[in-house]
C-alpha positions as a printed NumPy array, in Angstrom:
array([[ 78.544, -21.67 ,  47.308],
       [ 74.826, -21.095,  47.669],
       [ 73.441, -21.932,  51.139],
       [ 71.501, -24.922,  49.847],
       [ 74.655, -26.263,  48.429],
       [ 76.476, -25.856,  51.753],
       [ 73.684, -27.616,  53.636],
       [ 73.641, -30.517,  51.103],
       [ 77.444, -30.856,  51.262],
       [ 77.536, -30.948,  54.959],
       [ 74.299, -32.978,  55.448],
       [ 72.454, -30.528,  57.603],
       [ 69.231, -28.442,  57.576],
       [ 67.498, -25.591,  59.46 ],
       [ 66.922, -27.887,  62.478],
       [ 70.599, -28.727,  62.808],
       [ 72.25 , -32.139,  63.278],
       [ 70.845, -34.908,  65.437],
       [ 72.683, -35.738,  68.531],
       [ 73.609, -39.164,  67.122],
       [ 75.029, -37.654,  63.986],
       [ 76.938, -35.108,  65.908],
       [ 78.418, -37.833,  68.057],
       [ 79.404, -39.898,  64.943],
       [ 81.098, -36.859,  63.349],
       [ 82.936, -36.028,  66.501],
       [ 84.298, -39.603,  66.782],
       [ 85.327, -39.519,  63.205],
       [ 86.763, -35.985,  62.923],
       [ 88.058, -35.567,  66.527],
       [ 87.448, -32.68 ,  68.967],
       [ 87.472, -29.091,  67.918],
       [ 90.884, -28.165,  69.348],
       [ 94.002, -26.607,  67.892],
       [ 97.027, -28.785,  67.285],
       [ 98.879, -29.223,  70.515],
       [102.523, -28.538,  70.998],
       [104.134, -31.998,  71.016],
       [107.652, -31.078,  72.146],
       [107.858, -33.402,  75.136],
       [110.556, -33.051,  77.697],
       [112.277, -36.169,  76.276],
       [112.192, -34.797,  72.747],
       [113.63 , -31.445,  73.904],
       [116.366, -33.307,  75.755],
       [117.284, -35.497,  72.781],
       [117.45 , -32.345,  70.615],
       [120.246, -31.091,  72.782],
       [122.269, -34.167,  71.856],
       [121.975, -33.738,  68.168],
       [125.486, -32.329,  67.864],
       [128.464, -34.199,  66.325],
       [130.782, -32.465,  68.739],
       [128.876, -33.873,  71.753],
       [129.201, -37.304,  70.188],
       [132.927, -36.89 ,  70.002],
       [133.11 , -35.778,  73.613],
       [130.973, -38.764,  74.742],
       [133.387, -41.061,  72.997],
       [136.48 , -39.283,  74.528],
       [134.926, -39.454,  78.004],
       [134.168, -43.241,  77.646],
       [137.726, -44.076,  76.448],
       [139.262, -41.867,  79.204],
       [137.203, -43.788,  81.763],
       [138.12 , -47.177,  80.338],
       [141.857, -46.491,  80.252],
       [141.938, -45.1  ,  83.805],
       [141.893, -41.363,  83.107],
       [138.812, -40.955,  85.244],
       [139.424, -37.394,  86.295],
       [139.378, -36.29 ,  82.672],
       [136.243, -38.379,  82.115],
       [134.472, -36.732,  85.021],
       [135.44 , -33.163,  83.83 ],
       [134.36 , -33.894,  80.23 ],
       [131.081, -35.345,  81.478],
       [130.416, -32.364,  83.718],
       [130.93 , -29.933,  80.899],
       [128.63 , -31.803,  78.662],
       [126.006, -32.05 ,  81.361],
       [126.166, -28.297,  81.905],
       [125.773, -27.604,  78.166],
       [122.894, -30.035,  77.666],
       [121.187, -29.036,  80.968],
       [121.187, -25.296,  80.181],
       [119.883, -25.849,  76.744],
       [117.177, -28.159,  77.939],
       [116.016, -25.869,  80.797],
       [115.716, -22.813,  78.555],
       [113.883, -24.516,  75.624],
       [111.56 , -26.504,  77.925],
       [110.542, -23.348,  79.774],
       [109.896, -21.524,  76.484],
       [107.837, -24.495,  75.18 ],
       [105.655, -24.488,  78.311],
       [104.958, -20.761,  77.825],
       [103.96 , -21.395,  74.275],
       [101.575, -24.213,  75.322],
       [ 99.737, -21.7  ,  77.559],
       [ 98.683, -19.794,  74.442],
       [ 96.481, -22.715,  73.34 ],
       [ 93.849, -21.744,  75.97 ],
       [ 92.886, -18.723,  73.952],
       [ 90.124, -20.457,  72.05 ],
       [ 88.716, -22.734,  74.659],
       [ 85.048, -21.892,  75.425],
       [ 81.388, -22.847,  75.014],
       [ 79.214, -22.538,  71.971],
       [ 75.485, -22.225,  71.358],
       [ 74.273, -24.576,  68.659],
       [ 70.93 , -25.703,  67.244],
       [ 70.522, -29.543,  67.33 ],
       [ 67.223, -31.384,  66.537],
       [ 65.498, -27.945,  66.47 ],
       [ 66.625, -27.073,  70.019],
       [ 69.133, -24.254,  70.87 ],
       [ 71.607, -25.705,  73.334],
       [ 75.028, -24.841,  74.828],
       [ 77.898, -27.244,  74.47 ],
       [ 81.658, -27.162,  75.069],
       [ 83.262, -25.662,  71.907],
       [ 85.522, -28.779,  71.661],
       [ 82.344, -30.767,  70.717],
       [ 81.482, -28.657,  67.621],
       [ 81.487, -30.66 ,  64.351],
       [ 81.101, -29.618,  60.672],
       [ 77.385, -29.146,  59.973],
       [ 76.456, -27.672,  63.287],
       [ 74.299, -24.599,  63.33 ],
       [ 76.226, -21.995,  65.458],
       [ 74.609, -18.924,  67.025],
       [ 76.974, -15.897,  67.59 ],
       [ 76.48 , -12.45 ,  69.138],
       [ 78.486,  -9.465,  70.275],
       [ 81.495, -10.447,  72.353],
       [ 81.714, -14.094,  71.122],
       [ 85.096, -15.434,  70.081],
       [ 84.53 , -17.79 ,  67.156],
       [ 85.458, -21.409,  67.999],
       [ 85.328, -22.656,  64.299],
       [ 85.137, -21.518,  60.697],
       [ 81.524, -20.775,  59.811],
       [ 79.492, -20.048,  56.704],
       [ 76.932, -17.455,  57.623],
       [ 73.293, -18.197,  57.058],
       [ 71.771, -15.087,  58.614],
       [ 73.266, -11.798,  59.928],
       [ 72.117,  -8.651,  61.542],
       [ 74.525,  -5.729,  61.796],
       [ 77.316,  -8.347,  62.091],
       [ 80.826,  -6.987,  62.293],
       [ 83.87 ,  -8.961,  63.287],
       [ 87.327,  -8.187,  64.512],
       [ 89.737, -10.423,  62.555],
       [ 92.976,  -8.852,  63.814],
       [ 94.18 , -12.094,  65.314],
       [ 94.428, -13.361,  61.716],
       [ 94.988, -10.234,  59.658],
       [ 96.379,  -7.694,  62.092],
       [ 93.7  ,  -5.191,  60.916],
       [ 92.153,  -3.426,  63.884],
       [ 89.018,  -2.163,  62.144],
       [ 86.057,  -4.591,  62.288],
       [ 84.788,  -6.224,  59.038],
       [ 81.158,  -6.406,  58.126],
       [ 79.778,  -9.913,  57.54 ],
       [ 76.701, -10.931,  55.61 ],
       [ 74.901, -14.045,  54.507],
       [ 75.236, -13.281,  50.836],
       [ 78.329, -14.767,  49.215],
       [ 80.425, -12.216,  47.326],
       [ 80.186, -12.05 ,  43.592],
       [ 83.883, -12.417,  42.883],
       [ 84.516, -15.143,  45.442],
       [ 87.77 , -13.477,  46.57 ],
       [ 86.364, -12.013,  49.732],
       [ 85.321, -13.904,  52.886],
       [ 82.4  , -11.602,  53.715],
       [ 80.135, -14.729,  54.302],
       [ 82.64 , -16.554,  56.427],
       [ 83.409, -16.262,  60.15 ],
       [ 86.922, -17.449,  61.04 ],
       [ 87.965, -19.172,  64.213],
       [ 89.729, -16.978,  66.659],
       [ 87.996, -13.699,  65.503],
       [ 85.784, -11.636,  67.793],
       [ 82.189, -10.419,  67.155],
       [ 82.239,  -6.721,  67.675],
       [ 78.557,  -5.965,  66.853],
       [ 75.386,  -7.625,  65.852],
       [ 74.471, -11.278,  65.828],
       [ 73.967, -14.093,  63.373],
       [ 73.896, -17.818,  62.726],
       [ 75.893, -20.043,  60.439],
       [ 76.944, -23.558,  59.508],
       [ 80.21 , -24.807,  60.925],
       [ 82.367, -25.749,  57.876],
       [ 85.712, -26.472,  59.559],
       [ 86.834, -27.312,  63.047],
       [ 90.181, -27.736,  64.868],
       [ 93.118, -28.358,  62.612],
       [ 91.127, -27.676,  59.46 ],
       [ 90.303, -24.056,  60.364],
       [ 92.525, -21.184,  59.085],
       [ 93.7  , -20.705,  62.642],
       [ 94.48 , -24.419,  62.892],
       [ 96.617, -24.065,  59.774],
       [ 98.693, -21.429,  61.54 ],
       [ 98.974, -23.707,  64.585],
       [100.036, -26.602,  62.394],
       [102.872, -24.599,  60.971],
       [104.173, -24.092,  64.57 ],
       [104.329, -27.888,  64.932],
       [106.716, -28.378,  61.97 ],
       [110.457, -28.693,  62.875],
       [112.193, -25.342,  62.574],
       [114.454, -24.929,  59.604],
       [118.156, -25.475,  60.177],
       [119.81 , -22.087,  60.797],
       [123.109, -20.907,  59.233],
       [124.616, -20.967,  62.711],
       [123.679, -24.632,  63.152],
       [125.174, -25.503,  59.777],
       [128.374, -23.712,  60.636],
       [128.701, -25.37 ,  63.962],
       [127.93 , -28.782,  62.472],
       [130.576, -28.262,  59.724],
       [133.096, -27.263,  62.349],
       [132.21 , -30.267,  64.583],
       [132.421, -32.668,  61.642],
       [135.818, -31.159,  60.762],
       [137.089, -31.853,  64.257],
       [135.593, -35.347,  64.291],
       [137.213, -36.156,  60.888],
       [140.66 , -34.692,  61.848],
       [140.62 , -36.636,  65.168],
       [139.671, -39.829,  63.486],
       [142.36 , -39.538,  60.812],
       [145.044, -38.611,  63.324],
       [144.08 , -41.274,  65.736],
       [144.052, -43.852,  63.027],
       [147.467, -42.726,  61.794],
       [148.947, -42.719,  65.247],
       [147.698, -46.236,  65.977],
       [148.986, -47.466,  62.688],
       [152.366, -45.769,  63.147],
       [152.826, -47.105,  66.612],
       [151.85 , -50.615,  65.433],
       [154.492, -50.463,  62.705],
       [157.12 , -49.21 ,  65.218],
       [156.215, -52.058,  67.597],
       [154.93 , -49.928,  70.377],
       [152.486, -51.438,  72.867],
       [148.782, -51.135,  72.192],
       [147.954, -49.545,  75.552],
       [150.658, -46.858,  75.056],
       [149.442, -46.235,  71.54 ],
       [145.865, -45.83 ,  72.685],
       [146.806, -43.468,  75.438],
       [148.869, -41.358,  73.064],
       [145.952, -41.311,  70.528],
       [143.549, -40.412,  73.257],
       [145.794, -37.469,  74.314],
       [145.799, -36.224,  70.745],
       [142.041, -36.577,  70.554],
       [141.473, -34.747,  73.835],
       [143.829, -31.966,  72.79 ],
       [142.088, -31.443,  69.447],
       [138.591, -31.425,  71.052],
       [137.384, -28.055,  72.41 ],
       [135.563, -29.563,  75.391],
       [134.114, -26.189,  76.541],
       [132.811, -25.19 ,  73.099],
       [129.295, -26.721,  73.555],
       [128.992, -25.176,  77.025],
       [130.25 , -21.805,  75.81 ],
       [127.724, -21.742,  72.962],
       [124.829, -22.865,  75.149],
       [125.69 , -20.436,  77.993],
       [125.93 , -17.565,  75.464],
       [122.627, -18.402,  73.783],
       [120.942, -18.993,  77.202],
       [122.084, -15.598,  78.334],
       [120.565, -14.061,  75.273],
       [117.321, -15.988,  75.818],
       [117.091, -14.623,  79.374],
       [117.7  , -11.044,  78.281],
       [114.955, -11.505,  75.683],
       [112.618, -13.026,  78.2  ],
       [113.051,  -9.889,  80.403],
       [111.54 ,  -8.083,  77.336],
       [108.653, -10.584,  77.086],
       [110.14 , -12.37 ,  74.08 ],
       [109.565, -16.153,  74.003],
       [112.57 , -18.017,  72.509],
       [111.48 , -21.568,  71.686],
       [114.814, -22.584,  70.077],
       [118.016, -21.155,  71.388],
       [119.844, -21.327,  68.035],
       [117.273, -18.846,  66.612],
       [119.014, -16.013,  68.603],
       [122.01 , -16.201,  66.418],
       [119.816, -15.714,  63.3  ],
       [118.148, -12.763,  65.038],
       [121.531, -11.102,  65.218],
       [122.131, -11.696,  61.538],
       [118.915, -10.033,  60.25 ],
       [119.352,  -7.771,  57.251],
       [115.698,  -7.113,  56.395],
       [112.991,  -6.975,  59.16 ],
       [109.259,  -7.341,  58.11 ],
       [107.158,  -5.853,  60.827],
       [103.394,  -5.721,  61.438],
       [102.142,  -2.124,  61.978],
       [ 98.876,  -2.116,  63.932],
       [ 99.539,  -2.781,  67.617],
       [103.201,  -3.507,  66.935],
       [104.67 ,  -0.205,  65.83 ],
       [101.48 ,   1.683,  66.797],
       [ 99.366,   1.763,  69.922],
       [ 96.435,  -0.112,  68.245],
       [ 94.112,   2.707,  69.376],
       [ 92.516,   5.18 ,  66.887],
       [ 92.44 ,   8.852,  67.887],
       [ 91.136,  12.026,  66.234],
       [ 94.151,  13.911,  64.924],
       [ 92.958,  16.382,  62.274],
       [ 89.863,  18.535,  61.808],
       [ 89.624,  19.892,  58.181],
       [ 87.034,  22.541,  57.564],
       [ 86.341,  24.434,  54.363],
       [ 88.271,  27.713,  53.899],
       [ 84.928,  29.62 ,  53.537],
       [ 83.224,  28.224,  56.593],
       [ 80.733,  30.627,  58.045],
       [ 78.812,  28.728,  60.836],
       [ 79.09 ,  25.19 ,  61.8  ],
       [ 82.109,  23.279,  60.935],
       [ 82.815,  19.555,  60.61 ],
       [ 83.312,  19.154,  64.372],
       [ 79.893,  20.676,  65.182],
       [ 78.109,  18.519,  62.592],
       [ 79.894,  15.425,  63.869],
       [ 78.635,  16.194,  67.351],
       [ 75.25 ,  14.902,  66.037],
       [ 76.578,  11.438,  66.34 ],
       [ 77.057,  11.573,  70.121],
       [ 73.376,  11.   ,  71.121],
       [ 72.969,   8.305,  68.456],
       [ 74.314,   5.492,  70.686],
       [ 71.797,   6.34 ,  73.401],
       [ 74.273,   5.679,  76.262],
       [ 75.645,   2.401,  74.736],
       [ 79.294,   2.089,  73.913],
       [ 80.139,   2.71 ,  70.292],
       [ 80.484,  -0.385,  68.059],
       [ 83.604,   0.479,  66.056],
       [ 86.968,   2.177,  66.771],
       [ 86.233,   5.41 ,  64.846],
       [ 82.984,   6.062,  66.694],
       [ 84.724,   5.194,  69.991],
       [ 87.409,   7.804,  69.114],
       [ 84.719,  10.385,  68.475],
       [ 82.978,   9.624,  71.794],
       [ 86.153,   9.982,  73.696],
       [ 87.25 ,  13.261,  72.116],
       [ 86.575,  16.206,  74.381],
       [ 86.508,  18.653,  71.481],
       [ 83.48 ,  16.874,  69.983],
       [ 81.609,  16.869,  73.245],
       [ 82.225,  20.623,  73.624],
       [ 81.252,  21.44 ,  70.11 ],
       [ 77.601,  21.673,  70.972],
       [ 76.232,  23.53 ,  73.991],
       [ 72.979,  21.448,  73.893],
       [ 73.028,  17.765,  72.861],
       [ 71.479,  16.908,  69.493],
       [ 68.373,  14.764,  69.569],
       [ 68.695,  11.494,  67.647],
       [ 65.702,  10.836,  65.437],
       [ 66.895,   7.755,  63.393],
       [ 69.187,   7.094,  60.601],
       [ 71.04 ,   4.334,  58.87 ],
       [ 73.692,   2.15 ,  60.527],
       [ 77.193,   2.093,  58.994],
       [ 77.352,  -0.545,  56.25 ],
       [ 80.651,  -1.938,  54.973],
       [ 79.009,  -2.306,  51.582],
       [ 77.829,   1.283,  51.492],
       [ 80.976,   2.341,  53.409],
       [ 78.868,   5.12 ,  55.015],
       [ 76.391,   5.689,  57.771],
       [ 73.811,   8.357,  58.55 ],
       [ 72.275,   9.89 ,  61.693],
       [ 68.994,  11.845,  61.588],
       [ 69.313,  14.504,  64.342],
       [ 67.434,  17.528,  65.45 ],
       [ 69.28 ,  20.793,  65.839],
       [ 69.133,  21.738,  69.508],
       [ 69.007,  25.535,  68.625],
       [ 66.359,  25.961,  65.859],
       [ 64.595,  22.549,  65.869],
       [ 65.635,  21.837,  62.183],
       [ 66.193,  18.108,  61.404],
       [ 69.343,  17.253,  59.58 ],
       [ 70.693,  14.103,  58.01 ],
       [ 74.415,  13.91 ,  58.926],
       [ 76.367,  11.379,  56.881],
       [ 79.898,  10.031,  57.577],
       [ 81.974,   7.432,  55.881],
       [ 84.834,   6.654,  53.391],
       [ 85.902,   9.707,  51.458],
       [ 85.401,   8.273,  47.986],
       [ 81.868,   7.018,  48.83 ],
       [ 80.615,  10.13 ,  50.589],
       [ 82.157,  12.647,  48.166],
       [ 80.454,  10.735,  45.211],
       [ 77.115,  11.378,  46.974],
       [ 77.776,  15.17 ,  47.328],
       [ 76.621,  17.784,  44.89 ],
       [ 77.773,  20.928,  46.641],
       [ 80.26 ,  22.252,  49.208],
       [ 79.38 ,  25.844,  50.181],
       [ 82.126,  26.189,  52.77 ],
       [ 84.673,  25.108,  50.189],
       [ 83.816,  27.596,  47.504],
       [ 82.836,  27.104,  43.826],
       [ 85.673,  24.659,  43.239],
       [ 84.773,  22.557,  46.225],
       [ 85.37 ,  19.203,  44.53 ],
       [ 88.983,  19.982,  43.613],
       [ 89.637,  21.63 ,  47.023],
       [ 88.201,  18.598,  48.813],
       [ 90.338,  16.214,  46.765],
       [ 93.466,  18.266,  47.557],
       [ 92.757,  18.165,  51.317],
       [ 92.004,  14.44 ,  51.148],
       [ 95.365,  13.794,  49.3  ],
       [ 97.143,  15.73 ,  51.986],
       [ 95.582,  13.612,  54.731],
       [ 96.385,  10.321,  53.029],
       [ 99.988,  11.38 ,  52.291],
       [100.507,  11.866,  56.031],
       [ 99.121,   8.458,  56.882],
       [ 95.933,   9.768,  58.321],
       [ 92.656,   7.889,  57.851],
       [ 90.019,  10.4  ,  56.663],
       [ 86.279,  10.291,  57.694],
       [ 84.138,  12.445,  55.393],
       [ 81.237,  14.521,  56.857],
       [ 78.3  ,  15.648,  54.73 ],
       [ 74.832,  16.917,  55.519],
       [ 71.314,  17.395,  54.063],
       [ 68.142,  18.99 ,  55.418],
       [ 65.569,  16.352,  56.124],
       [ 62.069,  15.803,  57.481],
       [ 61.485,  13.442,  60.454],
       [ 60.688,   9.994,  59.311],
       [ 62.305,   6.988,  57.777],
       [ 65.769,   7.341,  56.104],
       [ 66.472,   5.342,  52.918],
       [ 69.306,   4.901,  50.505],
       [ 67.895,   7.604,  48.179],
       [ 68.294,  10.199,  50.943],
       [ 72.024,   9.741,  50.828],
       [ 72.241,  11.702,  47.477],
       [ 72.671,  15.344,  46.713],
       [ 74.509,  15.969,  49.908],
       [ 76.403,  19.025,  51.012],
       [ 80.034,  18.388,  51.683],
       [ 81.334,  19.723,  55.048],
       [ 84.849,  18.472,  55.683],
       [ 87.049,  15.702,  57.016],
       [ 87.942,  14.263,  60.314],
       [ 91.419,  12.785,  60.258],
       [ 92.154,   9.682,  62.487],
       [ 95.443,   8.066,  63.157],
       [ 96.779,   5.142,  65.135],
       [ 99.693,   6.895,  66.983],
       [103.145,   5.124,  67.282],
       [103.872,   3.336,  70.429],
       [106.328,   5.087,  72.804],
       [109.753,   3.869,  71.766],
       [108.817,   2.865,  68.214],
       [110.788,   5.662,  66.609],
       [113.875,   4.883,  68.872],
       [113.542,   1.169,  67.812],
       [113.487,   2.06 ,  64.137],
       [116.448,   4.513,  64.545],
       [118.354,   1.795,  66.297],
       [117.608,  -0.721,  63.578],
       [118.791,   1.787,  60.955],
       [122.051,   2.27 ,  62.896],
       [122.501,  -1.496,  62.864],
       [122.07 ,  -1.621,  59.113],
       [118.682,  -3.415,  59.292],
       [116.187,  -2.389,  56.603],
       [112.588,  -2.379,  57.845],
       [109.506,  -3.233,  55.798],
       [106.053,  -2.484,  57.261],
       [103.165,  -4.848,  56.593],
       [ 99.817,  -2.991,  56.726],
       [ 96.302,  -3.039,  55.27 ],
       [ 95.986,   0.701,  55.481],
       [ 95.465,   3.146,  52.582]])
């Protein structure tokens, strides 16, 4: 939607909302908070009683007490209390741990109201507010961007993708991308910007995820089986008890004697320890999982965990370390002087002592081979920042040896190769050789960064300068597996569990 349309739809302008209008909207829409976990202690306790077998045990204990079999009543009550108490304790503790996660998005926000930039609690944000963001901010709401300067955002909390995404004020042509939207829970990695709050609290995308956590969990196959077994016992006990009472009545037996005999049959048929055994077993599994930092909010889910046949796993930060490292250095076979590592060293002075703004630049800055590739540091003279539209960036740097100024371009393989017209270190068939090397990197799950160069005079660098480049080579990056990831996958394979990996990589 055009920005004018957004402002009209939300009743705001460049000066922001008035304090009165913001207060009205806050009262109508509620505070900007995620849905709270509503599983109270009473609700968790009542959930432990939702078992037909427990109902039968309560009935048996009551009848035993009435007819004088009080020792039996006490034993049955103690067993039921143990079962319910263990289940309640474990689920309540897990629920409290989950509630602590809600503090992740509690913070303050800078907004423009009545033309003044002020700071307010993030809970008081309302749709239509003008929100200011900068590097390091965690977004408290969904925002439509009105202005942006080198704005890149880490959306891994929502997508799992570790590489920051560029954001602009211009809406995408196809409408399928969210390049003009900042999502609640994401983190600003570079740049700054301003935008109009379009959704808060439950209405945000993060709020939608939180709402799904509120819904009752689906009934597991284990619960269905236990319920069918309990109902079978209840039905059999009811039929037999009715038959025994009827038969004794026909035979002229006394009612007290008949009730005691029917009660004995009912107690004999009822596995009084079954609820306790099930709960103790599941609680033991819950504690063993807790020792491995796994929160089990519903004990019955453990049985389903053991029945998994296909496991869908996130990749970044789950199977991998979530940290990008330089793994491959691919130079041309006819390299004579500088290689890709030496040219990439021109990027080191470009940050001027500041920390790099994206994971790949950070990996370059931390790699000792890159720092050692040049005896004398290059002198940064300018360049073009990396653009997620261009998918490339350039540094204008002066050679420390001969004083020649070079434009060193890095970026996505397809984009940079399309801007190259030669590749001396790769021979006459440089394009085919480069493509073969690129295919090999990708086939091994390595993310390629292409390096190209061009001689350049000091001065401004424009888009036209990023043409007719000389291809140099590739730097291959990977997110290495976590220690133990291979063993975990091997163990799953031995258990007959098929693993599918969810990833946004190439």
